[in-house]
Tab-separated table of C-alpha atoms and ligand atoms in Angstrom:
chain	number	residue	atom	x	y	z
A	1	MET	CA	-34.219	80.144	48.790
A	2	THR	CA	-36.130	76.902	49.191
A	3	ALA	CA	-35.772	75.509	52.712
A	4	ILE	CA	-36.546	71.896	53.576
A	5	LEU	CA	-36.633	69.946	56.815
A	6	VAL	CA	-35.624	66.271	56.663
A	7	LEU	CA	-37.201	64.625	59.676
A	8	HIS	CA	-36.319	61.124	60.889
A	9	GLY	CA	-38.430	59.267	63.421
A	10	PRO	CA	-37.842	56.490	65.968
A	11	ASN	CA	-35.070	53.915	65.652
A	12	LEU	CA	-33.591	55.582	62.568
A	13	ASN	CA	-30.601	56.674	64.687
A	14	LEU	CA	-29.659	52.964	64.582
A	15	LEU	CA	-29.427	52.830	60.781
A	16	GLY	CA	-26.368	50.900	59.651
A	17	LYS	CA	-26.683	48.502	62.579
A	18	ARG	CA	-30.451	47.936	62.510
A	19	GLU	CA	-31.659	45.093	60.231
A	20	PRO	CA	-29.286	46.094	57.396
A	21	SER	CA	-30.888	43.560	55.032
A	22	ILE	CA	-34.066	45.678	55.232
A	23	TYR	CA	-32.781	49.178	55.869
A	24	GLY	CA	-29.321	49.126	54.247
A	25	SER	CA	-25.853	49.602	55.660
A	26	LEU	CA	-25.576	53.393	55.600
A	27	THR	CA	-25.745	55.238	58.902
A	28	LEU	CA	-28.103	58.148	59.393
A	29	ASP	CA	-25.161	60.571	59.279
A	30	GLU	CA	-24.078	59.104	55.947
A	31	ILE	CA	-27.581	59.460	54.514
A	32	ASN	CA	-27.845	63.037	55.797
A	33	ALA	CA	-24.433	63.845	54.232
A	34	ARG	CA	-25.620	62.580	50.843
A	35	LEU	CA	-28.776	64.675	51.100
A	36	MET	CA	-26.702	67.709	52.094
A	37	GLU	CA	-24.513	67.211	49.019
A	38	TYR	CA	-27.620	67.170	46.832
A	39	ALA	CA	-29.012	70.244	48.569
A	40	GLN	CA	-25.769	72.189	48.115
A	41	ARG	CA	-25.656	71.346	44.428
A	42	GLU	CA	-29.271	72.466	44.023
A	43	GLY	CA	-29.029	75.549	46.232
A	44	LEU	CA	-31.483	74.268	48.813
A	45	VAL	CA	-31.357	75.032	52.508
A	46	LEU	CA	-31.599	71.705	54.335
A	47	ARG	CA	-31.874	70.937	58.009
A	48	THR	CA	-32.050	67.433	59.411
A	49	PHE	CA	-33.441	66.219	62.721
A	50	GLN	CA	-33.974	62.769	64.283
A	51	SER	CA	-35.928	61.891	67.381
A	52	ASN	CA	-37.270	58.753	69.009
A	53	HIS	CA	-39.981	60.806	70.687
A	54	GLU	CA	-43.331	61.637	69.121
A	55	GLY	CA	-43.583	64.985	70.952
A	56	ALA	CA	-40.151	66.101	69.747
A	57	LEU	CA	-41.145	65.299	66.166
A	58	ILE	CA	-44.317	67.338	66.628
A	59	ASP	CA	-42.299	70.243	68.072
A	60	SER	CA	-39.961	70.046	65.095
A	61	LEU	CA	-42.897	70.257	62.661
A	62	HIS	CA	-44.281	73.263	64.558
A	63	GLU	CA	-40.889	74.944	64.488
A	64	ALA	CA	-40.529	74.257	60.764
A	65	MET	CA	-43.581	76.474	60.202
A	66	SER	CA	-41.335	79.488	60.889
A	67	TRP	CA	-38.592	78.645	58.365
A	68	ALA	CA	-39.285	75.683	56.076
A	69	ASP	CA	-41.111	75.437	52.765
A	70	GLY	CA	-41.641	71.691	53.071
A	71	VAL	CA	-40.732	68.524	54.894
A	72	VAL	CA	-39.329	65.113	53.932
A	73	PHE	CA	-40.437	62.823	56.753
A	74	ASN	CA	-39.660	59.235	57.660
A	75	PRO	CA	-41.929	58.732	60.681
A	76	GLY	CA	-40.739	55.154	61.352
A	77	ALA	CA	-43.376	53.072	63.116
A	78	TYR	CA	-45.313	56.227	64.088
A	79	THR	CA	-46.445	56.091	60.447
A	80	HIS	CA	-48.817	53.315	61.379
A	81	THR	CA	-50.089	54.654	64.682
A	82	SER	CA	-49.878	58.384	65.190
A	83	TYR	CA	-52.958	60.585	65.020
A	84	ALA	CA	-50.919	63.283	66.804
A	85	LEU	CA	-48.351	63.457	64.005
A	86	ARG	CA	-51.108	63.488	61.441
A	87	ASP	CA	-52.734	66.467	63.207
A	88	ALA	CA	-49.341	68.207	63.404
A	89	ILE	CA	-48.787	67.807	59.659
A	90	VAL	CA	-52.202	69.291	58.926
A	91	ALA	CA	-51.731	72.060	61.487
A	92	SER	CA	-48.358	73.005	60.030
A	93	GLY	CA	-49.852	73.661	56.611
A	94	LEU	CA	-46.517	72.492	55.137
A	95	PRO	CA	-46.280	70.114	52.216
A	96	VAL	CA	-44.869	66.851	53.587
A	97	VAL	CA	-43.524	63.857	51.688
A	98	GLU	CA	-43.658	60.562	53.615
A	99	VAL	CA	-40.559	58.416	53.153
A	100	HIS	CA	-39.698	54.803	53.902
A	101	LEU	CA	-36.427	53.048	53.214
A	102	SER	CA	-38.207	49.698	52.930
A	103	ASN	CA	-41.171	48.729	50.784
A	104	VAL	CA	-43.704	48.743	53.600
A	105	TYR	CA	-46.315	47.092	51.362
A	106	ALA	CA	-44.158	43.989	50.944
A	107	ARG	CA	-43.828	43.569	54.726
A	108	GLU	CA	-46.106	42.816	57.675
A	109	GLU	CA	-49.754	43.765	57.392
A	110	PHE	CA	-49.545	46.477	60.080
A	111	ARG	CA	-47.068	48.376	57.904
A	112	HIS	CA	-49.504	48.567	55.001
A	113	ARG	CA	-51.531	51.267	56.673
A	114	SER	CA	-50.253	54.831	57.020
A	115	MET	CA	-52.056	57.296	59.282
A	116	LEU	CA	-50.024	60.085	57.704
A	117	ALA	CA	-50.049	59.420	53.950
A	118	PRO	CA	-53.552	60.892	53.461
A	119	VAL	CA	-52.345	64.280	54.712
A	120	CYS	CA	-49.015	64.189	52.821
A	121	ILE	CA	-48.538	65.338	49.233
A	122	GLY	CA	-47.042	61.947	48.407
A	123	GLN	CA	-45.111	58.925	49.602
A	124	VAL	CA	-41.847	57.260	48.522
A	125	ALA	CA	-41.050	53.732	49.759
A	126	GLY	CA	-38.709	50.891	48.959
A	127	PHE	CA	-35.616	52.537	47.518
A	128	GLY	CA	-33.392	52.451	50.588
A	129	TRP	CA	-31.581	55.729	51.299
A	130	ARG	CA	-32.522	56.891	47.792
A	131	SER	CA	-36.158	57.108	48.920
A	132	TYR	CA	-35.090	60.318	50.696
A	133	LEU	CA	-33.374	61.602	47.559
A	134	VAL	CA	-36.423	60.884	45.406
A	135	ALA	CA	-38.650	62.580	47.998
A	136	LEU	CA	-36.392	65.641	48.104
A	137	TYR	CA	-36.393	65.899	44.302
A	138	ALA	CA	-40.170	65.496	44.194
A	139	LEU	CA	-40.757	68.087	46.924
A	140	GLN	CA	-38.421	70.539	45.190
A	141	GLY	CA	-40.447	70.164	41.994
A	142	TYR	CA	-43.725	70.466	43.882
A	143	LEU	CA	-42.576	73.717	45.526
A	144	THR	CA	-41.563	75.166	42.154
A	145	GLU	CA	-44.993	74.419	40.753
A	146	HIS	CA	-46.903	75.511	43.870
A	147	PRO	CA	-45.167	78.762	44.837
A	148	GLY	CA	-48.182	79.649	46.993
A	149	HIS	CA	-47.265	76.781	49.301
A	150	ARG	CA	-43.863	78.290	50.122
A	151	HIS	CA	-43.289	79.843	53.493
A	152	PRO	CA	-43.829	83.609	53.193
A	153	GLN	CA	-40.535	84.469	54.940
A	154	THR	CA	-38.336	82.578	52.479
B	201	LIG	C1	-39.701	52.539	58.014
B	201	LIG	C2	-40.831	51.519	57.923
B	201	LIG	C3	-41.605	51.432	59.223
B	201	LIG	O1	-42.614	50.445	59.117
B	201	LIG	C4	-40.677	51.011	60.349
B	201	LIG	O2	-41.355	50.990	61.561
B	201	LIG	C5	-39.452	51.879	60.441
B	201	LIG	C6	-38.785	52.269	59.204
B	201	LIG	C7	-38.812	52.559	56.745
B	201	LIG	O3	-38.085	53.535	56.574
B	201	LIG	O4	-38.844	51.592	55.959
B	201	LIG	O5	-38.996	52.199	61.515
B	201	LIG	O6	-40.265	53.815	58.148
């Protein structure tokens, strides 16, 4: 069975309250519930995790190496700064899709640069909570077409 980690980075625990005109009015729990619904329909195993701490996100990527086939990752502002997360993605060997609720390219200059996108299989930005859904769908398709990339234990 295909197993996917949905990883949420800093400040995403505040979704619903945080700048709703940019990030939408759904809470993180509501977004996760919608993704779970999709996963159940599709027969995917899905685990979700949020942290405001870079190290905890790195630990979660390391841990995913033992059970997940791929990762849908919204790294928040760490997208633009984190060499450590970039190294963790490479070290994990897992296919990762970078996700953003907002269209980062239509915002401040510092958001136009991603440290992580070059080591991800792709990026989805600008579709609000549906960015996660699109990323999940794309990763699912990728894993079907690249069975060699799946974790050997699944
Ligand atoms: C974000 C975009 C980042 O630039 C920002 O720092 C976030 C959220 C998004 O989902 O649009 O925290 O990743």
